[in-house]
Short mmCIF file of C-alpha atoms (C1' of nucleotides) in Angstrom, two decimals:
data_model
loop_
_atom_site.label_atom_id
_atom_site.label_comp_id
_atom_site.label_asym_id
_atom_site.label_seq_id
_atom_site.Cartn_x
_atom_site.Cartn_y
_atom_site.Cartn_z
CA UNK A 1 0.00 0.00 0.00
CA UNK A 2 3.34 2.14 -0.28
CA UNK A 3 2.97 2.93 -4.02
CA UNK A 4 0.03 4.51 -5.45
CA UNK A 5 -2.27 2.20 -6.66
CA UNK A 6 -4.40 2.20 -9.84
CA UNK A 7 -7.77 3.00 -7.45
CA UNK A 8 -6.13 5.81 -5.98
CA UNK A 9 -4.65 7.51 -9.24
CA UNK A 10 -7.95 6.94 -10.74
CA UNK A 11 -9.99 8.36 -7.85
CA UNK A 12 -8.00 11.31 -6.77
CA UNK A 13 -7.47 12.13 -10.34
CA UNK A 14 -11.77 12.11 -11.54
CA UNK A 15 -12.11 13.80 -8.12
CA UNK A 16 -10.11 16.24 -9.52
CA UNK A 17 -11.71 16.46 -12.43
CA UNK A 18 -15.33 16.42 -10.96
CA UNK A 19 -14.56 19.35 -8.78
CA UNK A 20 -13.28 21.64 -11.55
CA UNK A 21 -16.12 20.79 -13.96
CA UNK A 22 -18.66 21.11 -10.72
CA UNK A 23 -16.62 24.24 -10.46
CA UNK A 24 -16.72 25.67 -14.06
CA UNK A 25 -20.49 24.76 -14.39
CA UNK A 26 -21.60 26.99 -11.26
CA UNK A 27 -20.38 29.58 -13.45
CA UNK A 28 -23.52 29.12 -15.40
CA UNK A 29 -26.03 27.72 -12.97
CA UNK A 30 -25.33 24.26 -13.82
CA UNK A 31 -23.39 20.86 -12.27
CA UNK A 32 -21.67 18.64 -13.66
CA UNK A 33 -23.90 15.88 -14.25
CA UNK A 34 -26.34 18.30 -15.48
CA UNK A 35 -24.23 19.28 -18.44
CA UNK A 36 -23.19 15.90 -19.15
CA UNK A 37 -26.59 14.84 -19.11
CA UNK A 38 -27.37 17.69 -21.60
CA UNK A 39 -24.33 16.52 -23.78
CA UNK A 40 -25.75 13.03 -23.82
CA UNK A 41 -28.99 14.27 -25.05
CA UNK A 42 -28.74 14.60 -29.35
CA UNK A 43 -29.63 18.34 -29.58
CA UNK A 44 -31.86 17.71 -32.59
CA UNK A 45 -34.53 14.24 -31.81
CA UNK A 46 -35.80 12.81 -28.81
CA UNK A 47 -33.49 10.42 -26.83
CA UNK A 48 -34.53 7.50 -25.34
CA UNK A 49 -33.79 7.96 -21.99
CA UNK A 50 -32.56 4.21 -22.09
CA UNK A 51 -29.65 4.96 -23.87
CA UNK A 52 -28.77 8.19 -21.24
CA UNK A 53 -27.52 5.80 -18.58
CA UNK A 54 -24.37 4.30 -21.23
CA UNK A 55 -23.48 7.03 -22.43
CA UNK A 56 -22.75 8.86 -19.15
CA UNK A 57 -21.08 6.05 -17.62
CA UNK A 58 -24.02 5.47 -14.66
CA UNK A 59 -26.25 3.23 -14.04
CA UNK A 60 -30.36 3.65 -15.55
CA UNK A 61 -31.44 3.84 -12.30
CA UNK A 62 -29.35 6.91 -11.04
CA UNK A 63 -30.87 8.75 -13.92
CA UNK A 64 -34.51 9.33 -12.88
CA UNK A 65 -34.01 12.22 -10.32
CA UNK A 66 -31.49 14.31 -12.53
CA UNK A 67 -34.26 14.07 -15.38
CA UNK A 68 -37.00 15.06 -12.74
CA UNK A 69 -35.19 18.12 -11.76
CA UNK A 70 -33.55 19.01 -15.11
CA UNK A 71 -37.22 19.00 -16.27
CA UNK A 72 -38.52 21.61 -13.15
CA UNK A 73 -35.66 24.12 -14.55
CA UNK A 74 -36.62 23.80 -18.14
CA UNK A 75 -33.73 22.43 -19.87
CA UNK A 76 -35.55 19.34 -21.22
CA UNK A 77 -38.45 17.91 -21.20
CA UNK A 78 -40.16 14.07 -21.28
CA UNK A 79 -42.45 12.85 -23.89
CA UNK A 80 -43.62 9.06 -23.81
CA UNK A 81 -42.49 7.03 -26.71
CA UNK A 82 -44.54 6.35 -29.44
CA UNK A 83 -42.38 3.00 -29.94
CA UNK A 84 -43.04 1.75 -26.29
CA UNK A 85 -45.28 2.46 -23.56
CA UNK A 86 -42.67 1.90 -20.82
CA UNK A 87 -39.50 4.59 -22.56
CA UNK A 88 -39.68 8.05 -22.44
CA UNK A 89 -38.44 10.55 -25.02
CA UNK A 90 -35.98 13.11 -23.99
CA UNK A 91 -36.07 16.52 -25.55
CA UNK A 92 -33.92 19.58 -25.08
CA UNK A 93 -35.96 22.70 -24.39
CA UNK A 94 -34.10 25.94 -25.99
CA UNK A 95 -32.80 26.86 -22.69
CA UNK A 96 -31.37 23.48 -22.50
CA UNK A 97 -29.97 23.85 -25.38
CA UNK A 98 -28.19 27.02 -24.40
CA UNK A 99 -26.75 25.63 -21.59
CA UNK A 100 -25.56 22.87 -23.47
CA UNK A 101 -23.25 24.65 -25.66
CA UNK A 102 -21.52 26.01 -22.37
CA UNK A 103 -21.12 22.58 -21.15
CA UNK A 104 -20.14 21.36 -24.51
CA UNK A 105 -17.22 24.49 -24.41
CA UNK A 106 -16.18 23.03 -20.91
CA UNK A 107 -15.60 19.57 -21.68
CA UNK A 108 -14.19 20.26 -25.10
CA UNK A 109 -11.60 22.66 -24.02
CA UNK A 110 -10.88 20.39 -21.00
CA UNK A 111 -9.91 17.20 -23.28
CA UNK A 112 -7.90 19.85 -25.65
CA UNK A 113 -5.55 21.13 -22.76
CA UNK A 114 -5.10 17.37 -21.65
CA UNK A 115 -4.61 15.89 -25.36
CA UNK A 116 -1.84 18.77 -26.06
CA UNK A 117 -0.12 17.47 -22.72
CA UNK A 118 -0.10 13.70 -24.08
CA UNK A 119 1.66 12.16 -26.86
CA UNK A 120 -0.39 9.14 -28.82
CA UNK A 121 1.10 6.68 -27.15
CA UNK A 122 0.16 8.18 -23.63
CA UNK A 123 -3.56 8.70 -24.87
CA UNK A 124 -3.66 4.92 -26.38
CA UNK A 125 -2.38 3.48 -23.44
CA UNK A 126 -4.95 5.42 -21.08
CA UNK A 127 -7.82 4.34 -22.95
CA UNK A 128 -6.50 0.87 -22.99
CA UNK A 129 -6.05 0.99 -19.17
CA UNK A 130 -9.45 2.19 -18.80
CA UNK A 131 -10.81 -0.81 -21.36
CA UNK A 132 -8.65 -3.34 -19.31
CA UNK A 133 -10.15 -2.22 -15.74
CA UNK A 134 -13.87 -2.15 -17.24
CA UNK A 135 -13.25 -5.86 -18.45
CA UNK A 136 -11.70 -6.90 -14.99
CA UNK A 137 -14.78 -5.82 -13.77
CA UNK A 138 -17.36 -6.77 -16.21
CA UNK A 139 -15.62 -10.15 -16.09
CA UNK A 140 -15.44 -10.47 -12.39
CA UNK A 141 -12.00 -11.69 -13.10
CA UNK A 142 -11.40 -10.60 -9.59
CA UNK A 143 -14.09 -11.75 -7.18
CA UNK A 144 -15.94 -15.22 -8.28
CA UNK A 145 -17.39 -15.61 -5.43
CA UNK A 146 -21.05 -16.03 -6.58
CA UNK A 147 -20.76 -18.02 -9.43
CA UNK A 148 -18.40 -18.56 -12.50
CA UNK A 149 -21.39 -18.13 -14.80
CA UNK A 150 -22.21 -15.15 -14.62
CA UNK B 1 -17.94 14.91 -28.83
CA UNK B 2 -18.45 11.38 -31.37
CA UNK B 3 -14.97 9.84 -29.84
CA UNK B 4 -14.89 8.62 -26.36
CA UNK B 5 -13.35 11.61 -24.14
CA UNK B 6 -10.86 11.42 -21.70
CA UNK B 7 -13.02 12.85 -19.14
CA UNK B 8 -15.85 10.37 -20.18
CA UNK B 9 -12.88 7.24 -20.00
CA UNK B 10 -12.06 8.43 -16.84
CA UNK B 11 -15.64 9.10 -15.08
CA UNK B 12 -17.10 5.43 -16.28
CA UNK B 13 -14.21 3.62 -15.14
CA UNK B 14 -14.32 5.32 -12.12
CA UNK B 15 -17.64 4.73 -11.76
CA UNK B 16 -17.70 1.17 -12.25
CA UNK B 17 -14.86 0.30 -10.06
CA UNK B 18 -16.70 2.55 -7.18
CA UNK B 19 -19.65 0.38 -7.80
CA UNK B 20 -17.58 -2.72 -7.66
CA UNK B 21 -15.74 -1.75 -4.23
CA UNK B 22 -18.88 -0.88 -2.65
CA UNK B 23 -20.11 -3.95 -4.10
CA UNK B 24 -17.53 -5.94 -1.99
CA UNK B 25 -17.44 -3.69 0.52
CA UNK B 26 -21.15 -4.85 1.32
CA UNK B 27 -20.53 -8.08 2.21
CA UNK B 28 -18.17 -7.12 4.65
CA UNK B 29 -21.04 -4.78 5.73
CA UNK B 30 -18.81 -1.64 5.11
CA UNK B 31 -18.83 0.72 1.84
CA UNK B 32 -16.05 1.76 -0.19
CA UNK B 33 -15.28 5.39 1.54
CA UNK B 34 -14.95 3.80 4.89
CA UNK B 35 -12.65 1.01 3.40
CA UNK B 36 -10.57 4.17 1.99
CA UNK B 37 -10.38 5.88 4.99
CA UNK B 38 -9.35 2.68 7.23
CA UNK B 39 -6.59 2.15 4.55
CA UNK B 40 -5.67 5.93 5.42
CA UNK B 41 -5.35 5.35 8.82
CA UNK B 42 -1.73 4.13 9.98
CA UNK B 43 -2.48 1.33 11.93
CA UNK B 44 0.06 1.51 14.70
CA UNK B 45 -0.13 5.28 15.43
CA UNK B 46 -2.65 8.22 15.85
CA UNK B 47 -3.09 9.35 12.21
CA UNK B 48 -3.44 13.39 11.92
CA UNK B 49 -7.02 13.42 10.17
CA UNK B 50 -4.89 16.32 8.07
CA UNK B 51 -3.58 13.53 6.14
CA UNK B 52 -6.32 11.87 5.28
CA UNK B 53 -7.85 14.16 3.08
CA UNK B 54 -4.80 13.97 0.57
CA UNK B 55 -4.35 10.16 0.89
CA UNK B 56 -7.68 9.38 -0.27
CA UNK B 57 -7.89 12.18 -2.77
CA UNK B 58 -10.47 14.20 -1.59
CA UNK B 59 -10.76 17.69 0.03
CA UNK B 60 -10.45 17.75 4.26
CA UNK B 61 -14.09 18.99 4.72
CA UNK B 62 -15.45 15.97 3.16
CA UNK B 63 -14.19 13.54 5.68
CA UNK B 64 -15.60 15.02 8.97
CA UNK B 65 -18.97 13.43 8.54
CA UNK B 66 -17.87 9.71 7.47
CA UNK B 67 -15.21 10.24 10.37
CA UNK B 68 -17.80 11.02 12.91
CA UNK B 69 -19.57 7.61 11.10
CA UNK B 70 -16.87 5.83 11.35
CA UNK B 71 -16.21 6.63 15.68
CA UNK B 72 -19.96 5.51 15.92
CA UNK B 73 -19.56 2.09 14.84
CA UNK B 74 -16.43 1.54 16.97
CA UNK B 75 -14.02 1.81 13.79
CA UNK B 76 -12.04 4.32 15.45
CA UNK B 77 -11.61 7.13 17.90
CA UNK B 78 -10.60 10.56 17.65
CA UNK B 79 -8.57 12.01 20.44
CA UNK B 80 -7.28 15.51 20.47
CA UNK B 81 -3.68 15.92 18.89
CA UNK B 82 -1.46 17.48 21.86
CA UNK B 83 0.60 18.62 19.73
CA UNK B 84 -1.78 20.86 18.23
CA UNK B 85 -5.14 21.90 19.94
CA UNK B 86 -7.12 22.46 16.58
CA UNK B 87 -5.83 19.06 15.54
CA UNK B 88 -7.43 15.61 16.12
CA UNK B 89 -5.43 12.17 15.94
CA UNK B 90 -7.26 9.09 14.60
CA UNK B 91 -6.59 5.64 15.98
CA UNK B 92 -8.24 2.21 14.71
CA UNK B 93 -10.27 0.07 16.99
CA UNK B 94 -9.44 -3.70 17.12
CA UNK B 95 -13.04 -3.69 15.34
CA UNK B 96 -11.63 -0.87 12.82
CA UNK B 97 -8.10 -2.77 12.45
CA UNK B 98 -10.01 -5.84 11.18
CA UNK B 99 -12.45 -4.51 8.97
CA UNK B 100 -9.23 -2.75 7.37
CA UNK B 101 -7.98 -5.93 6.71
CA UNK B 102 -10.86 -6.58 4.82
CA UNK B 103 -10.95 -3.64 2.82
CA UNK B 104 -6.87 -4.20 2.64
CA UNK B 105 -7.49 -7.80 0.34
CA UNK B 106 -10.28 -6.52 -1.99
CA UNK B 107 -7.88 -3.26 -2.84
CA UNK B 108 -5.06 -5.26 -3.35
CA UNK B 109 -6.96 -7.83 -5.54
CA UNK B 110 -7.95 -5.41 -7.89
CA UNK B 111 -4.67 -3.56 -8.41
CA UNK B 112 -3.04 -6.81 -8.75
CA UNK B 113 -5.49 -8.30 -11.07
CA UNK B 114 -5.57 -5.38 -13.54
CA UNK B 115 -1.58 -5.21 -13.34
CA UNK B 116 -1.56 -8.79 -14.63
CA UNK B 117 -3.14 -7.40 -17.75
CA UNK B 118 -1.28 -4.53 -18.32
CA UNK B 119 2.78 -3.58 -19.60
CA UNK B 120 4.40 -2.10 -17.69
CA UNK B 121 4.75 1.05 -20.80
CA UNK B 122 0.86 0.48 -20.19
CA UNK B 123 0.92 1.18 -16.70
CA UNK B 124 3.79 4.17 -16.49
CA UNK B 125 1.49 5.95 -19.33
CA UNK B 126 -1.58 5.74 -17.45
CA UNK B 127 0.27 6.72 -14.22
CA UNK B 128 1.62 9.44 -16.02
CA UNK B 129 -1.45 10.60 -18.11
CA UNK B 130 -3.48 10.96 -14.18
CA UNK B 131 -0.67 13.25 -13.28
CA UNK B 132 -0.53 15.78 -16.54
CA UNK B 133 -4.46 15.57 -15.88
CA UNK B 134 -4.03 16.99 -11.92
CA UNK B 135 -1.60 19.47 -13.20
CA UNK B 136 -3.48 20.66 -16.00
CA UNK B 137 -6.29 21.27 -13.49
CA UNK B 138 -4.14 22.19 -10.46
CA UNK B 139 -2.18 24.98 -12.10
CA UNK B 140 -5.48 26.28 -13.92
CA UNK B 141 -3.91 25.50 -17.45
CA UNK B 142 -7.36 25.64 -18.79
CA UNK B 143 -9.66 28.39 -17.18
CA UNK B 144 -8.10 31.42 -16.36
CA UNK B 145 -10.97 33.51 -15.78
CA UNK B 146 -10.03 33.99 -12.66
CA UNK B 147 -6.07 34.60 -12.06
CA UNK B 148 -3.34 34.01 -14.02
CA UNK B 149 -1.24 34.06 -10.39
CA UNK B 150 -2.88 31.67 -8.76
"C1'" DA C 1 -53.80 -16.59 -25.22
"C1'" DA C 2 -52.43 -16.89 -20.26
"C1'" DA C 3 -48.46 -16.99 -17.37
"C1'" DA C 4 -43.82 -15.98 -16.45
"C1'" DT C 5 -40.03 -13.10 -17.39
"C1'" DT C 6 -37.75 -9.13 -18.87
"C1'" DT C 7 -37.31 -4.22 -19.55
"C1'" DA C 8 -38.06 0.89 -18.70
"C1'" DT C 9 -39.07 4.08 -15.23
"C1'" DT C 10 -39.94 6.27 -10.96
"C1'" DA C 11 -39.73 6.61 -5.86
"C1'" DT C 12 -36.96 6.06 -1.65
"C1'" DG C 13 -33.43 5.92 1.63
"C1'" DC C 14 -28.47 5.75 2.40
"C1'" DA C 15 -23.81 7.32 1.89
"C1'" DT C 16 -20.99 10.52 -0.15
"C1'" DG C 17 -18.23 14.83 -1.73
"C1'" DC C 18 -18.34 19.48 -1.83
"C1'" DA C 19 -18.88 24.42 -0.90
"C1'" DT C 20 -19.88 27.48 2.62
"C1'" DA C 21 -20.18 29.14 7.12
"C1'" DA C 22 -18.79 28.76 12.07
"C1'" DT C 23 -15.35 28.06 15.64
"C1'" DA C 24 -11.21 27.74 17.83
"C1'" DA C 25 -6.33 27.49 18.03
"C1'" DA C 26 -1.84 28.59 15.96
"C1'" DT C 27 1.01 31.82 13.21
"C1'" DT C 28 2.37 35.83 11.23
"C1'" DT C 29 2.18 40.87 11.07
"C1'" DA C 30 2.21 45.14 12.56
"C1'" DT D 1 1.91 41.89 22.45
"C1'" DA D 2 -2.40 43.00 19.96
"C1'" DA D 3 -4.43 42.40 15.45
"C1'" DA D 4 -4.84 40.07 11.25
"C1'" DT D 5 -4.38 35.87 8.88
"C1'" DT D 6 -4.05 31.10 8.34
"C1'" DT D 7 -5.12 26.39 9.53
"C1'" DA D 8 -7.87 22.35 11.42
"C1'" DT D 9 -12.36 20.86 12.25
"C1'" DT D 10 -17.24 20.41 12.48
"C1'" DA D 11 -22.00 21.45 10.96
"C1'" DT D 12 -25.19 22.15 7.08
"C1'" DG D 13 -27.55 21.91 2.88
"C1'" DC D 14 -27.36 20.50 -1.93
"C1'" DA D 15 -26.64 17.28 -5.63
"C1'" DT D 16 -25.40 12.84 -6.74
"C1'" DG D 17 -25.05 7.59 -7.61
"C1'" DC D 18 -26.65 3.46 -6.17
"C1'" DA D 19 -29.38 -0.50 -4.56
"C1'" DT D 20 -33.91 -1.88 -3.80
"C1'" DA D 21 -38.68 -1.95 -4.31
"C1'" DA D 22 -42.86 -0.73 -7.09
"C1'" DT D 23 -45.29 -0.29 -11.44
"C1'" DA D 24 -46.45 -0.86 -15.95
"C1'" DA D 25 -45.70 -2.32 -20.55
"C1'" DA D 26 -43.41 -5.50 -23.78
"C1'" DT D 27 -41.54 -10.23 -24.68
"C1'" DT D 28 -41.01 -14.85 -24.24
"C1'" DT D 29 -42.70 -19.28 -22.62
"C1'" DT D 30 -46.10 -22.58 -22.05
#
DNA sequence: AAAATTTATTATGCATGCATAATAAATTTA
DNA sequence: TAAATTTATTATGCATGCATAATAAATTTT
């Protein structure tokens, strides 16, 4: 427990990260998962709100409230799906929209600063790291306690 | 925003290997903060909770309320630093010394597991790719509405 | 088609992480 | 040394992220 471990780099380090984009987003009146909520939702059709939960890296379930609230302020709002009477339809209102440009600006100049800082061999390996851990996990290559199965 | 971001890598990983320690944690009936924090804790001697902020990666004025958790289930105790009367000193409980034990094996596990299936160019990368990330965002490389001092 | 199972959501309660505001003690200035 | 500033903590309120439990609608089995 000497070293720094791959947990620790990887917490302190989003940590980090969290608290500057919690940070920059006050700026506007937002959060952080807010904005990348708005960035998950495509600007120009409804998005299922199925696919919300992938694409920010959380689970369905943790989605419900942010919706809920994101909806009282006006920056989206929930239509049932045609296509199936359990999904709902997100759509971005126009002041959702707004404030999803200034998220967009956040985020994109964040991963510009960090990309100049990184040659393409840094950036490959990082994203391989970060496939390797999800597939440790997914796998349960650590843990088999339940069952080998699954 | 079509290519996976770093900040996106980073926050889903994160994610899922939060979800997975608190996972284990469970069944040890502990979570994955507390597991952190008894790993912070030097088991022979009164830890200054100063330190524990930086060891876990997360700012000082998060930790007083899963501190105060942790001295009401008899993990530890907090006794007043003599060295310094604003100061508090943080000592494990037989109770908190084996539930760190606990938390010691699943850490370890993981690190070692996802070391098996990395290079070691993998691994220096990543390490070094979670330090140009803190910089960037320590020394304000990216916003500088505020200062350009500071 | 009826029953069983799966999938999409929402509602809740718990545990965090943080910023902010108070306090109190230690340091630094004046 | 008195005053101003900094540092260590705790208390609060807000926003999350998750697991779990309910519901309701869609699918798959029988």
């Amino acid at each position: 427990m000497q070293e720094i471990t791959i947990d620790y780099a990887l917490r302190a380090t989003w940590q980090s990260v969290a608290r500057m984009y919690n940070e920059e987003a006050k700026k506007f009146g937002s959060t952080m998962a807010v904005g990348f909520a708005l960035l998950s939702i495509d600007p120009k059709k409804g998005t299922p709100s199925t696919s919300l939960g992938p694409k920010m890296g959380m689970e369905a379930t943790s989605l419900s409230r942010i919706l809920k609230s994101m909806e009282e302020k006006g920056l989206i709002e929930r239509r049932p799906n045609p296509d199936d009477g359990r999904g709902v339809l997100v759509y971005l209102t126009p002041f959702g929209l707004e404030k999803r440009k200034d998220s967009k600006d956040v985020v994109l100049r964040f991963n510009e600063v960090v990309r100049e800082q990184l040659s393409d061999q840094q950036l490959n390996a990082f994203f391989e790291v970060m496939e390797t851990i999800n597939q440790v996990i997914s796998e349960k290559k650590i843990y088999k306690n339940e069952s080998t199965t699954n």
